Short mmCIF file of C-alpha atoms in Angstrom, two decimals:
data_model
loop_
_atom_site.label_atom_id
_atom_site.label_comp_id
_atom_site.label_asym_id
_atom_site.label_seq_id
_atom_site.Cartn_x
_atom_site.Cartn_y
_atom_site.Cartn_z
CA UNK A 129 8.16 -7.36 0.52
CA UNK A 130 11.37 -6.76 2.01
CA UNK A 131 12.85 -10.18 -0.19
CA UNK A 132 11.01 -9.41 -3.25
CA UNK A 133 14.33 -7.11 -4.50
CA UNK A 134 16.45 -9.97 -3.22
CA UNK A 135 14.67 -13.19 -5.76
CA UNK A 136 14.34 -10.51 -8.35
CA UNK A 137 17.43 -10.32 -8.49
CA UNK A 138 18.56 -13.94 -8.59
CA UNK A 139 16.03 -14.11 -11.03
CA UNK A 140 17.69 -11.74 -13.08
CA UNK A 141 21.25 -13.19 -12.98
CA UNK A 142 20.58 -14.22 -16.91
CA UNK A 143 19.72 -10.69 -17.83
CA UNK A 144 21.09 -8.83 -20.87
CA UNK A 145 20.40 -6.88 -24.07
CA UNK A 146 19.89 -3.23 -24.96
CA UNK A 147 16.85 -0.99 -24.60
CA UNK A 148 15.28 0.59 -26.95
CA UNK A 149 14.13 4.24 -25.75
CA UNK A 150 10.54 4.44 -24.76
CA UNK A 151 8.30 7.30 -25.28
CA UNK A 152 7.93 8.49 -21.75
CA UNK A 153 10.61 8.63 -19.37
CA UNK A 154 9.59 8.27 -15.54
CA UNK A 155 11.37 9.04 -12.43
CA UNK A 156 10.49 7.91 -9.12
CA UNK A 157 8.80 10.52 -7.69
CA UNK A 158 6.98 10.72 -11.38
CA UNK A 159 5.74 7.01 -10.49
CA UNK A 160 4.76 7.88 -6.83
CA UNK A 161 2.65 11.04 -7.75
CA UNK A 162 1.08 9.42 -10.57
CA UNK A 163 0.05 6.39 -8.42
CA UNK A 164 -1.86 8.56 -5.73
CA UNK A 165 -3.79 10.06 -8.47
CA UNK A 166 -4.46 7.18 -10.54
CA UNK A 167 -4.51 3.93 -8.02
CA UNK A 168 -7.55 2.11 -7.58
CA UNK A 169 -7.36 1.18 -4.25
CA UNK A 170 -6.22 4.26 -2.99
CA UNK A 171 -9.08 5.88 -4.20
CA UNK A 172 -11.42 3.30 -3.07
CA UNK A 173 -10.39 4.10 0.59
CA UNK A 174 -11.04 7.74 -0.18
CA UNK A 175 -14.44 6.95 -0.80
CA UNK A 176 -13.96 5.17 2.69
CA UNK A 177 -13.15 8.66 4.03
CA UNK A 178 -16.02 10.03 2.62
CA UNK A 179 -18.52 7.49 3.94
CA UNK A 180 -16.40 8.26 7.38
CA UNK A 181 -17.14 12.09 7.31
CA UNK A 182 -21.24 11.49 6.71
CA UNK A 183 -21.45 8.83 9.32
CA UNK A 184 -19.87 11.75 11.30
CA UNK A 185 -22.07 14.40 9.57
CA UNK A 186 -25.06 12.04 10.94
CA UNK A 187 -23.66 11.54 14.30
CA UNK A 188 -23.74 15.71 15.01
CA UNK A 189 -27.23 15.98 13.37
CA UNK A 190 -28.90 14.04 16.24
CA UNK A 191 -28.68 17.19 18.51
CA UNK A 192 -31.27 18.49 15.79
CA UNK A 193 -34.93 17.82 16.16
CA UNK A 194 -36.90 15.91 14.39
CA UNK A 195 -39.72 16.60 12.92
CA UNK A 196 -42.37 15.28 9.99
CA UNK A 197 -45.63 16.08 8.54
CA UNK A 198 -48.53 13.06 8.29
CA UNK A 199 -51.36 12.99 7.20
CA UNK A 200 -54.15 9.87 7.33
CA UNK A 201 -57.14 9.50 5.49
CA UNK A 202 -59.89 6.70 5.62
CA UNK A 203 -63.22 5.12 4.32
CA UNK A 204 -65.56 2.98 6.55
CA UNK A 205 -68.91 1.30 4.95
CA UNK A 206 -71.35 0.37 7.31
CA UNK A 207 -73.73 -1.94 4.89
CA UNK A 208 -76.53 -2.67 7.50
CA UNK A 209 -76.74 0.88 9.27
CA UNK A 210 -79.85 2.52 9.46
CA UNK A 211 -78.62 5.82 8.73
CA UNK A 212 -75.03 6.85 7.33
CA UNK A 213 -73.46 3.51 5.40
CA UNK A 214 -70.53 5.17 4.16
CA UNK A 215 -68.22 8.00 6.52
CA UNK A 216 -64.59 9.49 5.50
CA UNK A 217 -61.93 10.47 7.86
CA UNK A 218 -58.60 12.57 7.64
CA UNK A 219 -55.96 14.29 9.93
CA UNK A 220 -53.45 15.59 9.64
CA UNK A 221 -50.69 17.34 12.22
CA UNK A 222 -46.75 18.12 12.76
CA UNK A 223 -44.82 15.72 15.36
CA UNK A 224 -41.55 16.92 16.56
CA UNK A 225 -39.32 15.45 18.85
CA UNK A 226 -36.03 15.74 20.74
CA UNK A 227 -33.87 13.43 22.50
CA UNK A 228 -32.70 15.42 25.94
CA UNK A 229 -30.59 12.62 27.38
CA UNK A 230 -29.50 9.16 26.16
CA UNK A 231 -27.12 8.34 28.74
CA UNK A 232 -24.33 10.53 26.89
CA UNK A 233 -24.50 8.06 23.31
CA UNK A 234 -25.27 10.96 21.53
CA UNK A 235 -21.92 12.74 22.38
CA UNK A 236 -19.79 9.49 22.76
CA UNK A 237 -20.68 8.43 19.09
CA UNK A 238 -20.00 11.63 18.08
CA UNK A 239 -16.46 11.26 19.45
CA UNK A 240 -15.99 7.50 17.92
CA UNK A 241 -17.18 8.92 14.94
CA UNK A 242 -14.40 11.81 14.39
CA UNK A 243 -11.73 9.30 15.58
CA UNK A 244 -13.50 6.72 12.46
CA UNK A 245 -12.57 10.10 10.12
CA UNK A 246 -8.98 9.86 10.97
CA UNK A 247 -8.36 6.44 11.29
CA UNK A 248 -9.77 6.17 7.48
CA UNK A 249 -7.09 9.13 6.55
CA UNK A 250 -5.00 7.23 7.86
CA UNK A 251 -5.74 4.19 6.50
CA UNK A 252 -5.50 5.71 3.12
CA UNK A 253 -1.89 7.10 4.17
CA UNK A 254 -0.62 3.79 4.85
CA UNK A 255 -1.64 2.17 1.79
CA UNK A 256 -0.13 4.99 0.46
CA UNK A 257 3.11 4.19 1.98
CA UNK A 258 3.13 1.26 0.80
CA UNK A 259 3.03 1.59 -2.66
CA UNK A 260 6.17 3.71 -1.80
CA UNK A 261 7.98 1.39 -0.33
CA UNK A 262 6.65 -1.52 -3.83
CA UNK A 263 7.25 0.97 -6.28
CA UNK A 264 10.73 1.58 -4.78
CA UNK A 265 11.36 -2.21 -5.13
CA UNK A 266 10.31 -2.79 -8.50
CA UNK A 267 11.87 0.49 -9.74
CA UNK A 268 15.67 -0.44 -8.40
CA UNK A 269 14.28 -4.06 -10.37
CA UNK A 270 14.02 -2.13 -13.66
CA UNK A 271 17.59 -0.11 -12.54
CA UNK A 272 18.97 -3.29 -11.79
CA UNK A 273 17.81 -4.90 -14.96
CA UNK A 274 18.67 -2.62 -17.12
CA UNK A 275 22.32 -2.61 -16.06
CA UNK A 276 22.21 -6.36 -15.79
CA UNK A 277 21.97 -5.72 -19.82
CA UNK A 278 24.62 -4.12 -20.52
CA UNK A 279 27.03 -6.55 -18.40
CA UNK A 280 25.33 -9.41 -20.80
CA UNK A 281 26.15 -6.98 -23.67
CA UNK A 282 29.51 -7.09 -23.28
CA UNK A 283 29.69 -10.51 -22.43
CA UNK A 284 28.24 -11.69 -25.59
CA UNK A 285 30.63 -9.68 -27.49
CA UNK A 286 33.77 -10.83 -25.63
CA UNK A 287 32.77 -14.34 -26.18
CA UNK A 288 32.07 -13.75 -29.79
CA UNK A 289 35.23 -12.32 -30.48
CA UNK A 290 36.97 -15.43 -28.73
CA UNK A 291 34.67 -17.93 -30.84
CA UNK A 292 36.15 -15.39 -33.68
CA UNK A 293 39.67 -16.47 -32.80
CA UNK A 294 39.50 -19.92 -32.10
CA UNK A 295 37.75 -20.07 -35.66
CA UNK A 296 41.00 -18.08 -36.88
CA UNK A 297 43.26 -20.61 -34.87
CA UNK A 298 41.53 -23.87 -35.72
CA UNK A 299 41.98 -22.54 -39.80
CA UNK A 300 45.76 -21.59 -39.19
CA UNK A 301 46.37 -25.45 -37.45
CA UNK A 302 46.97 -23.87 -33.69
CA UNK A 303 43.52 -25.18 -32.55
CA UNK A 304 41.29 -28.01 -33.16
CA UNK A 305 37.39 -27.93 -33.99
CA UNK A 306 36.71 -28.97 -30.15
CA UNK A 307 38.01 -25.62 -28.88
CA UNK A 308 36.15 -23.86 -31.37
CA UNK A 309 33.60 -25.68 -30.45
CA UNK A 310 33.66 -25.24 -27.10
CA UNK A 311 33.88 -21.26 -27.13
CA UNK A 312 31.47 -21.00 -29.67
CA UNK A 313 28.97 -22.69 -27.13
CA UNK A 314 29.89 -20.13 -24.65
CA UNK A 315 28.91 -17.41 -27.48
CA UNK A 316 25.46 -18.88 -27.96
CA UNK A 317 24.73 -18.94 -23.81
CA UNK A 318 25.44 -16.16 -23.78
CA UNK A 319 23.41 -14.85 -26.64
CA UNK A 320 20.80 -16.91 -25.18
CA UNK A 321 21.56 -14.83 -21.47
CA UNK A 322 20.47 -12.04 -23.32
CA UNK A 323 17.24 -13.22 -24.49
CA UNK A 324 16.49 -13.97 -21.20
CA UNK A 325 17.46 -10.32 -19.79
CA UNK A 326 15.10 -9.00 -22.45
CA UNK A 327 12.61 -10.87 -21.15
CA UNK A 328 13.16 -10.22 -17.42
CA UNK A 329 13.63 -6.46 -17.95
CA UNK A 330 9.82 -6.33 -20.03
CA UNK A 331 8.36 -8.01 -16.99
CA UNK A 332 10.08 -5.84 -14.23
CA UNK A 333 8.12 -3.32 -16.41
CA UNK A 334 5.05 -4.55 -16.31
CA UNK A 335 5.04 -5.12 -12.61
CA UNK A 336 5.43 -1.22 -12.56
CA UNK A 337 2.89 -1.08 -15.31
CA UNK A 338 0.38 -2.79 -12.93
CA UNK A 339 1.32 -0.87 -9.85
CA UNK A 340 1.09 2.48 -11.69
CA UNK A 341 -2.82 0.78 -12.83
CA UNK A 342 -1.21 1.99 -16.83
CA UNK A 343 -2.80 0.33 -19.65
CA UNK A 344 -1.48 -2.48 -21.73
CA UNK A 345 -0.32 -0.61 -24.87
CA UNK A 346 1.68 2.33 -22.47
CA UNK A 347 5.03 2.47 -23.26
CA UNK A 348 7.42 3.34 -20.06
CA UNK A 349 11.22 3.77 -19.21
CA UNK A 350 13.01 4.94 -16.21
CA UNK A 351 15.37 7.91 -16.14
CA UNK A 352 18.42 7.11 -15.18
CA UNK A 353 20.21 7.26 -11.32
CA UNK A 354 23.45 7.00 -10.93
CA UNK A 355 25.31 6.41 -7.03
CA UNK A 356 28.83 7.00 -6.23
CA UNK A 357 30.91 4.29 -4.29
CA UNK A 358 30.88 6.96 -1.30
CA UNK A 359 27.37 7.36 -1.35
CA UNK A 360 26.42 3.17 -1.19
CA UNK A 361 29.01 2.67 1.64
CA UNK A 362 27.78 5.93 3.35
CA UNK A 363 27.55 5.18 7.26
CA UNK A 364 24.56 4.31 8.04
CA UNK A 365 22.92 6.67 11.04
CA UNK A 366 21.92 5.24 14.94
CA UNK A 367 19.78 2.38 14.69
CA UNK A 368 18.52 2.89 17.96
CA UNK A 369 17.64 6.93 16.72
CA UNK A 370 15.98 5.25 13.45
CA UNK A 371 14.10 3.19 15.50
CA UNK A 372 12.49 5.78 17.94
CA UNK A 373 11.82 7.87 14.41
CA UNK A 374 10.21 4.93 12.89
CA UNK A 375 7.84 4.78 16.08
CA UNK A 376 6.99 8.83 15.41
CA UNK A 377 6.50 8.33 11.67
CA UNK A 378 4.55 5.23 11.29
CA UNK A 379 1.24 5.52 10.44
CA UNK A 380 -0.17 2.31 11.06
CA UNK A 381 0.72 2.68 14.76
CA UNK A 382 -1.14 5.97 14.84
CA UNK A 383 -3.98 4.54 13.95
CA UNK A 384 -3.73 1.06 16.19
CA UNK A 385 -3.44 4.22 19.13
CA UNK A 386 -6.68 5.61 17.71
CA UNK A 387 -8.08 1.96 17.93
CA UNK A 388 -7.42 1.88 21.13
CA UNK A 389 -8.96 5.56 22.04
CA UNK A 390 -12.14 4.62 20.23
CA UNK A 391 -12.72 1.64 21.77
CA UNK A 392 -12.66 3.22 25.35
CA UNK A 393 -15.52 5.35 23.83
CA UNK A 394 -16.96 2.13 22.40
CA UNK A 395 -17.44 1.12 26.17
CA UNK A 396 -18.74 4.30 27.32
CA UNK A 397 -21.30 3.94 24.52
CA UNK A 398 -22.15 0.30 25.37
CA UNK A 399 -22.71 1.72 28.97
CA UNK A 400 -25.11 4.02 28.00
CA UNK A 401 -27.66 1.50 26.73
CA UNK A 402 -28.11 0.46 30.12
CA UNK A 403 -28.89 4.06 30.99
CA UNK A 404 -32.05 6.01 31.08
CA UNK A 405 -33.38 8.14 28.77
CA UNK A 406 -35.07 11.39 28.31
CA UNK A 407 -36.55 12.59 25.36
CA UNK A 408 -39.33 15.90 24.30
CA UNK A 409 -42.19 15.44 21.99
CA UNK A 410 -44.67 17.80 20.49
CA UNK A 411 -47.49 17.52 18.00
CA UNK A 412 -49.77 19.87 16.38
CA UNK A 413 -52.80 18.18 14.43
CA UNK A 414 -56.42 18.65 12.72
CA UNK A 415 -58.40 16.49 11.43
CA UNK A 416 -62.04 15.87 8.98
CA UNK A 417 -64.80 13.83 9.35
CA UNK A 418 -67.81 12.97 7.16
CA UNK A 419 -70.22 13.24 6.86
CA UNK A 420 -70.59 16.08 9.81
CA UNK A 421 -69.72 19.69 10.09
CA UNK A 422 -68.05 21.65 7.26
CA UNK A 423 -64.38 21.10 6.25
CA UNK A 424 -63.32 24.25 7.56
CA UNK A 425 -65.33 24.48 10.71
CA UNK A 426 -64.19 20.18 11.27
CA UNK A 427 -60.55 21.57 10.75
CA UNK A 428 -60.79 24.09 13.42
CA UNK A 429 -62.84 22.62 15.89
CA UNK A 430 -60.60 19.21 15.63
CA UNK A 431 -57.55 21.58 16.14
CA UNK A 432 -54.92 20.23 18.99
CA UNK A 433 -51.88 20.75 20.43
CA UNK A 434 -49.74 17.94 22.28
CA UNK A 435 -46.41 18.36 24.80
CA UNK A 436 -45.25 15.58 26.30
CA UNK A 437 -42.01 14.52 28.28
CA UNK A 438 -40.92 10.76 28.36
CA UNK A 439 -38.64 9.26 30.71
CA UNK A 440 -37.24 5.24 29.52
CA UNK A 441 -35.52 3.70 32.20
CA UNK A 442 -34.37 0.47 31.11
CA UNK A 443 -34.76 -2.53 33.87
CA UNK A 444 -34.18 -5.91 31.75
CA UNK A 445 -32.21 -6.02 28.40
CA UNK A 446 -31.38 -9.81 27.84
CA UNK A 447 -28.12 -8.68 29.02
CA UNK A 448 -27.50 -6.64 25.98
CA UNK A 449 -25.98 -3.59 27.64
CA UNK A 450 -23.62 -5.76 29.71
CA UNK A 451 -22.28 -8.03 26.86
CA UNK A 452 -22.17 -4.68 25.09
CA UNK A 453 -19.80 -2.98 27.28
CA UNK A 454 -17.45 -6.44 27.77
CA UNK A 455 -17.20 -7.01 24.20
CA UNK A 456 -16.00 -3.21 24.12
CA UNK A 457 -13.36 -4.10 26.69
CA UNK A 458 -12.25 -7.24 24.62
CA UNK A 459 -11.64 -4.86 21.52
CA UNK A 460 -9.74 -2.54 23.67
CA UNK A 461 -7.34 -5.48 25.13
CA UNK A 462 -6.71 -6.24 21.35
CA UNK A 463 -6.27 -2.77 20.44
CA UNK A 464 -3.34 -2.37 23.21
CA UNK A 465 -2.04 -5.93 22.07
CA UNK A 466 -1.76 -4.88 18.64
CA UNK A 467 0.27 -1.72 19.98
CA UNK A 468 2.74 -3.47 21.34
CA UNK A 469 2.94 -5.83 18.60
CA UNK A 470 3.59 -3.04 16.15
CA UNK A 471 6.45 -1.89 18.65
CA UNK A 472 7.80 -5.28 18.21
CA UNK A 473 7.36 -5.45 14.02
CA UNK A 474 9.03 -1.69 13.59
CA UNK A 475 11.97 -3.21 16.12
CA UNK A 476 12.64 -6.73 13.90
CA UNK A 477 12.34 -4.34 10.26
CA UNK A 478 14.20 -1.75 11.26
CA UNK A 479 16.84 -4.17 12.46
CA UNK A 480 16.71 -6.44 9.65
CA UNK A 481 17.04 -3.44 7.32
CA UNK A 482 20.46 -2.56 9.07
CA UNK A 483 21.74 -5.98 8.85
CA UNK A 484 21.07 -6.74 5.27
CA UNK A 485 22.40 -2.70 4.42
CA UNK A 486 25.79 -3.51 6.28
CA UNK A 487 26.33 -7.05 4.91
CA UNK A 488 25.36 -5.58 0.90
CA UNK A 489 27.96 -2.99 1.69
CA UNK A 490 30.44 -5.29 3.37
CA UNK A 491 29.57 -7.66 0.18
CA UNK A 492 30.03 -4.21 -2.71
CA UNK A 493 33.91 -3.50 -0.92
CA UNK A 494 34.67 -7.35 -1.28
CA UNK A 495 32.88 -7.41 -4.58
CA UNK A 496 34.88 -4.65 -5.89
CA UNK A 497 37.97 -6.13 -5.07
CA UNK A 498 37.02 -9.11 -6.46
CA UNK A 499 36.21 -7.97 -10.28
CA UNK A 500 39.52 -5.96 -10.14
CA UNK A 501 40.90 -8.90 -9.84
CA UNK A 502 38.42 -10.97 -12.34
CA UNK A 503 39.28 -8.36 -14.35
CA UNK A 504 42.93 -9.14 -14.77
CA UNK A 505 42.51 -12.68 -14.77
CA UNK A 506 40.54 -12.56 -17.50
CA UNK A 507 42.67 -9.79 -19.76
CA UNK A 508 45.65 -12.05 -18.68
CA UNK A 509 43.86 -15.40 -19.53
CA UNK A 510 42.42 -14.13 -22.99
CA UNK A 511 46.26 -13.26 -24.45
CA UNK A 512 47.32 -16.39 -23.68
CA UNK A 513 45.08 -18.35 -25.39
CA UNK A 514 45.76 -15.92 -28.41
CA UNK A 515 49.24 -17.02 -27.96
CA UNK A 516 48.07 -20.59 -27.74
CA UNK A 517 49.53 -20.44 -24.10
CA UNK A 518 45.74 -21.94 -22.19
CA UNK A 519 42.64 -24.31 -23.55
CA UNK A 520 39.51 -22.89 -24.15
CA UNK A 521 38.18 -24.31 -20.62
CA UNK A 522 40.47 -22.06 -18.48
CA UNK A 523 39.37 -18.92 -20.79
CA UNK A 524 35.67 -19.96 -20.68
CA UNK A 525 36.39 -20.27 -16.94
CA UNK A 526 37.80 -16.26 -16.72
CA UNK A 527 35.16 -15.38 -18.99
CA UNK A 528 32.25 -16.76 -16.38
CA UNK A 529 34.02 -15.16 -13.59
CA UNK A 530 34.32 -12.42 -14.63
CA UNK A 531 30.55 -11.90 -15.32
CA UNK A 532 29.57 -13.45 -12.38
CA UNK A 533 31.77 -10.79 -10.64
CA UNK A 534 30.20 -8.07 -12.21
CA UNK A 535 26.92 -9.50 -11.25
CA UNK A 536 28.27 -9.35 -7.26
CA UNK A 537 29.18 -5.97 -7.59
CA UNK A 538 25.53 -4.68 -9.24
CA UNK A 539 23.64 -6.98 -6.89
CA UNK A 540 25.69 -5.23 -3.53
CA UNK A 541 24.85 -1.83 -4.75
CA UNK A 542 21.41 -2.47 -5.47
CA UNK A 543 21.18 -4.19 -2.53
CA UNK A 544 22.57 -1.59 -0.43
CA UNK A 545 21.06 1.23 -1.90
CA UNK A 546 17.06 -0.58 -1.45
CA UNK A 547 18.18 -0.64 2.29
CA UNK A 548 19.44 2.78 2.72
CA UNK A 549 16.22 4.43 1.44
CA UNK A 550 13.65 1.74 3.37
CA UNK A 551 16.26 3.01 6.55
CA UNK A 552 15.85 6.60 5.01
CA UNK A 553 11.93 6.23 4.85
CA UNK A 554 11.69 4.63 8.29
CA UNK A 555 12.98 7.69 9.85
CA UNK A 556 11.49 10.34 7.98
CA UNK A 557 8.63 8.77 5.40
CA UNK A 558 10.02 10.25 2.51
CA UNK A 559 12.01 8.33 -0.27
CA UNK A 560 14.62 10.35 -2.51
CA UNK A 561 16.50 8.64 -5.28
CA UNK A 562 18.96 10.83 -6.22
#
C-alpha cells in the first residue's frame, strides 16, 4: 500500500477545477471512527471473536458432568405362541457421567482456547489498523487532489488571459494567427487538465466512499489541513528507536507470538491422545413390562442403581497420537519462522518509510527553490511577450514550468507528510492529522 499515494499521485498530475461544498464535512479521525462502526469486515471478525469466546465457553464446561434422561419403549408379537402373542416394554433411568482424567486435554484446550480469544481480538485490531493506515492514503489523495485543483485553476486562467492577448496582438498587427493559435491551444489543455482533475478528485472520493462502506448517493468532503514548511521538514526521530517501538506496537507480531504459545499447547494436547483415560459413570433406571405385574409395583421392583469407574488405556492408534503431536511441532517451527520474518518486514518498512520521508523532504527544499524561481521566469517571460520581446513557444514553455513546479512542490509535501504519520503510527499506533 505503501506506493498506492505515490501512482495516485502521478495519476493526478492532470488534476484541476473547483469543488463544490458537500453536505457533510469529514475529518480523519471522523472517517476512522465511522469505519470501525460501520465496516463490514471488521465486524465480520467480531463475530469471529464471538464464535472464539463460546468455543472457549465449551472448552470450561467439560469439567461439568453430563447427564441425560432416556427413556425406551417397545412392542414384540409373538404370532405362533401358545400363550401371550403380544408383550410391551419400557425403561426409563438418568445416566451421568464425568471425565476424571484425559491425559490433561481437558485443561490444555482450555488454554489453546483463551489464547484463540485473543488472537481473534487481535486479529480484528489489525485489520483495524489497516484501514488506518488506507484511509490515511486515500484521504492525503483527496487533500492532494483537491489542491492539485486549484494549481489547474489558475493555470487555466493565466493561459486564457495570454490567448486574450495574443488575440489583442494578432488584431493590432504585432502577432500573427499562429501565435494565437498556439496559446490558445495551451488554453484548451489546460481547460481540458481540469476536466480531468474533476474527474480524478470524484474517484479519490469514491475510493473513500467504499472504504467508509457509504452508499452511492452520500455526498462527502474533507475538512481542510493545512502544514507549515517547519512542520514537513521536521527531523525525523531515531530510526533505530522507531524500530524497537514498531516491534512493541505491532499487533500482528503479538499474535504470530500467541501462534507460537498455542501451538506448544497444540503438542501437549496431541500428546494426550496417546494417554490414558479415566472417566465416572452413574445411572439410575426403572423400567415396565407387559403383560406382568402392575405399573407401579413393575416400576419399583425394576428399580436400579449403577456406579461404575472406567479406565481407557490406549495401546494402538494407527499412529494418530504420534502424527498428532509432530504435525503440532511443524506448526510451531512455522509459528517461530513467521516471528522472525515479521522482525525482518517491520525492519525493511520502517526503513523504507525513512528513506522515502527524507528524499520527499530533500525533494520539497529543492522544489521550493525551484518554483521561486519558475515563478520569476514566468512573470519575467509573460511581459515580454506583451512587449512583443519572446514567441509564444518560450511563454508556453514558462507557463508549463511553472505548473509542473507547483506540482513538485504539492507532490514533496504530500509525500512527506504520508511518511511522517506511517513513521508516527509505527511508533505509537495512533495517526493525528493536524
Amino acid at each position: 500500500m505503501k506506493h498506492l499515494f505515490l501512482t495516485t499521485a502521478i495519476c493526478i498530475l492532470s488534476a484541476t477545477g473547483g469543488i463544490a461544498a458537500d453536505d457533510s464535512t469529514w475529518t480523519y479521525s471522523a472517517c476512522v471512527d465511522y469505519a470501525r462502526q460501520h465496516n463490514i469486515s471488521l465486524q465480520k471478525l467480531q463475530v469471529g471473536e464471538q464464535t472464539a469466546a463460546y468455543d472457549l465457553e465449551e472448552a470450561k464446561a467439560q469439567w461439568q458432568p453430563s447427564l441425560d434422561f432416556a427413556t425406551t419403549h417397545g412392542v414384540n408379537n409373538y404370532p405362533w405362541a401358545d400363550s401371550r402373542n403380544n408383550t410391551y416394554s419400557s425403561s426409563y433411568g438418568f445416566n451421568a457421567g464425568w471425565t476424571v482424567w484425559n491425559g490433561g486435554q481437558r485443561e490444555n484446550t482450555i488454554r489453546r482456547d483463551k489464547i484463540n480469544v485473543e488472537i481473534s481480538r487481535l486479529a480484528t485490531d489489525d485489520l483495524m489498523r489497516s484501514i488506518e493506515t488506507d484511509l490515511l492514503q486515500v484521504y492525503l489523495n483527496i487533500l492532494y487532489a483537491r489542491e492539485s485543483i486549484a494549481i489547474y485553476e489558475e493555470a487555466s486562467k493565466l493561459s486564457k488571459a495570454q490567448a486574450e492577448r495574443a488575440r489583442q496582438l494578432m488584431e493590432a498587427g504585432r502577432a500573427s494567427k499562429v501565435d494565437y493559435a498556439q496559446l490558445n491551444s495551451q488554453y484548451e489543455q489546460d481547460r481540458y487538465a481540469l476536466v480531468n482533475a474533476r474527474g480524478t478528485y470524484d474517484t479519490r472520493r469514491m475510493e473513500l466512499k467504499k472504504l467508509l462502506e457509504l452508499g452511492i448517493d452520500t455526498e462527502i468532503s474533507l475538512a481542510d489541513v493545512e502544514w507549515t514548511a517547519e512542520q514537513i521538514l521536521a527531523a525525523l526521530p531515531d530510526v533505530d528507536e522507531s524500530y524497537r517501538l514498531a516491534l512493541d506496537t505491532d499487533v500482528k507480531l503479538r499474535s504470530l507470538a500467541l501462534e507460537a504459545e498455542g501451538s506448544k499447547i497444540d503438542i501437549d494436547i496431541a500428546k494426550a491422545s496417546g494417554r490414558p483415560k479415566i472417566s465416572l459413570n452413574a445411572a439410575v433406571a426403572t423400567g415396565y413390562n407387559a403383560p406382568g405385574a402392575a405399573f407401579g409395583n413393575s416400576m419399583k421392583q425394576n428399580f436400579n442403581e449403577a456406579l461404575g469407574l472406567t479406565l481407557s488405556i490406549p495401546i494402538l492408534d494407527n499412529k494418530k497420537s504420534r502424527t498428532a503431536v509432530a504435525r503440532a511441532r511443524a506448526q510451531q517451527l512455522d509459528a517461530r519462522l513467521d516471528i522472525q520474518q515479521r522482525h525482518t518486514d517491520l525492519a525493511q518498512l520502517v526503513e523504507n518509510w525513512y528513506i522515502d520521508t527524507r528524499s520527499a523532504q530533500a525533494r520539497y527544499s529543492a522544489a521550493g527553490e525551484q518554483l521561486v524561481s519558475a515563478e520569476l521566469t514566468h512573470e519575467l517571460t509573460s511581459e515580454q511577450f506583451n512587449l512583443g520581446l519572446v514567441n509564444p513557444i518560450e511563454l508556453m514553455s514558462a507557463h508549463n514550468d511553472l505548473i509542473e513546479a507547483r506540482h513538485s512542490l504539492l507532490q514533496a509535501k504530500y509525500m512527506a507528510i504520508l511518511g511522517q504519520k506511517m513513521i508516527e503510527f509505527y511508533r505509537t499506533s495512533t495517526i493525528t492529522l493536524n
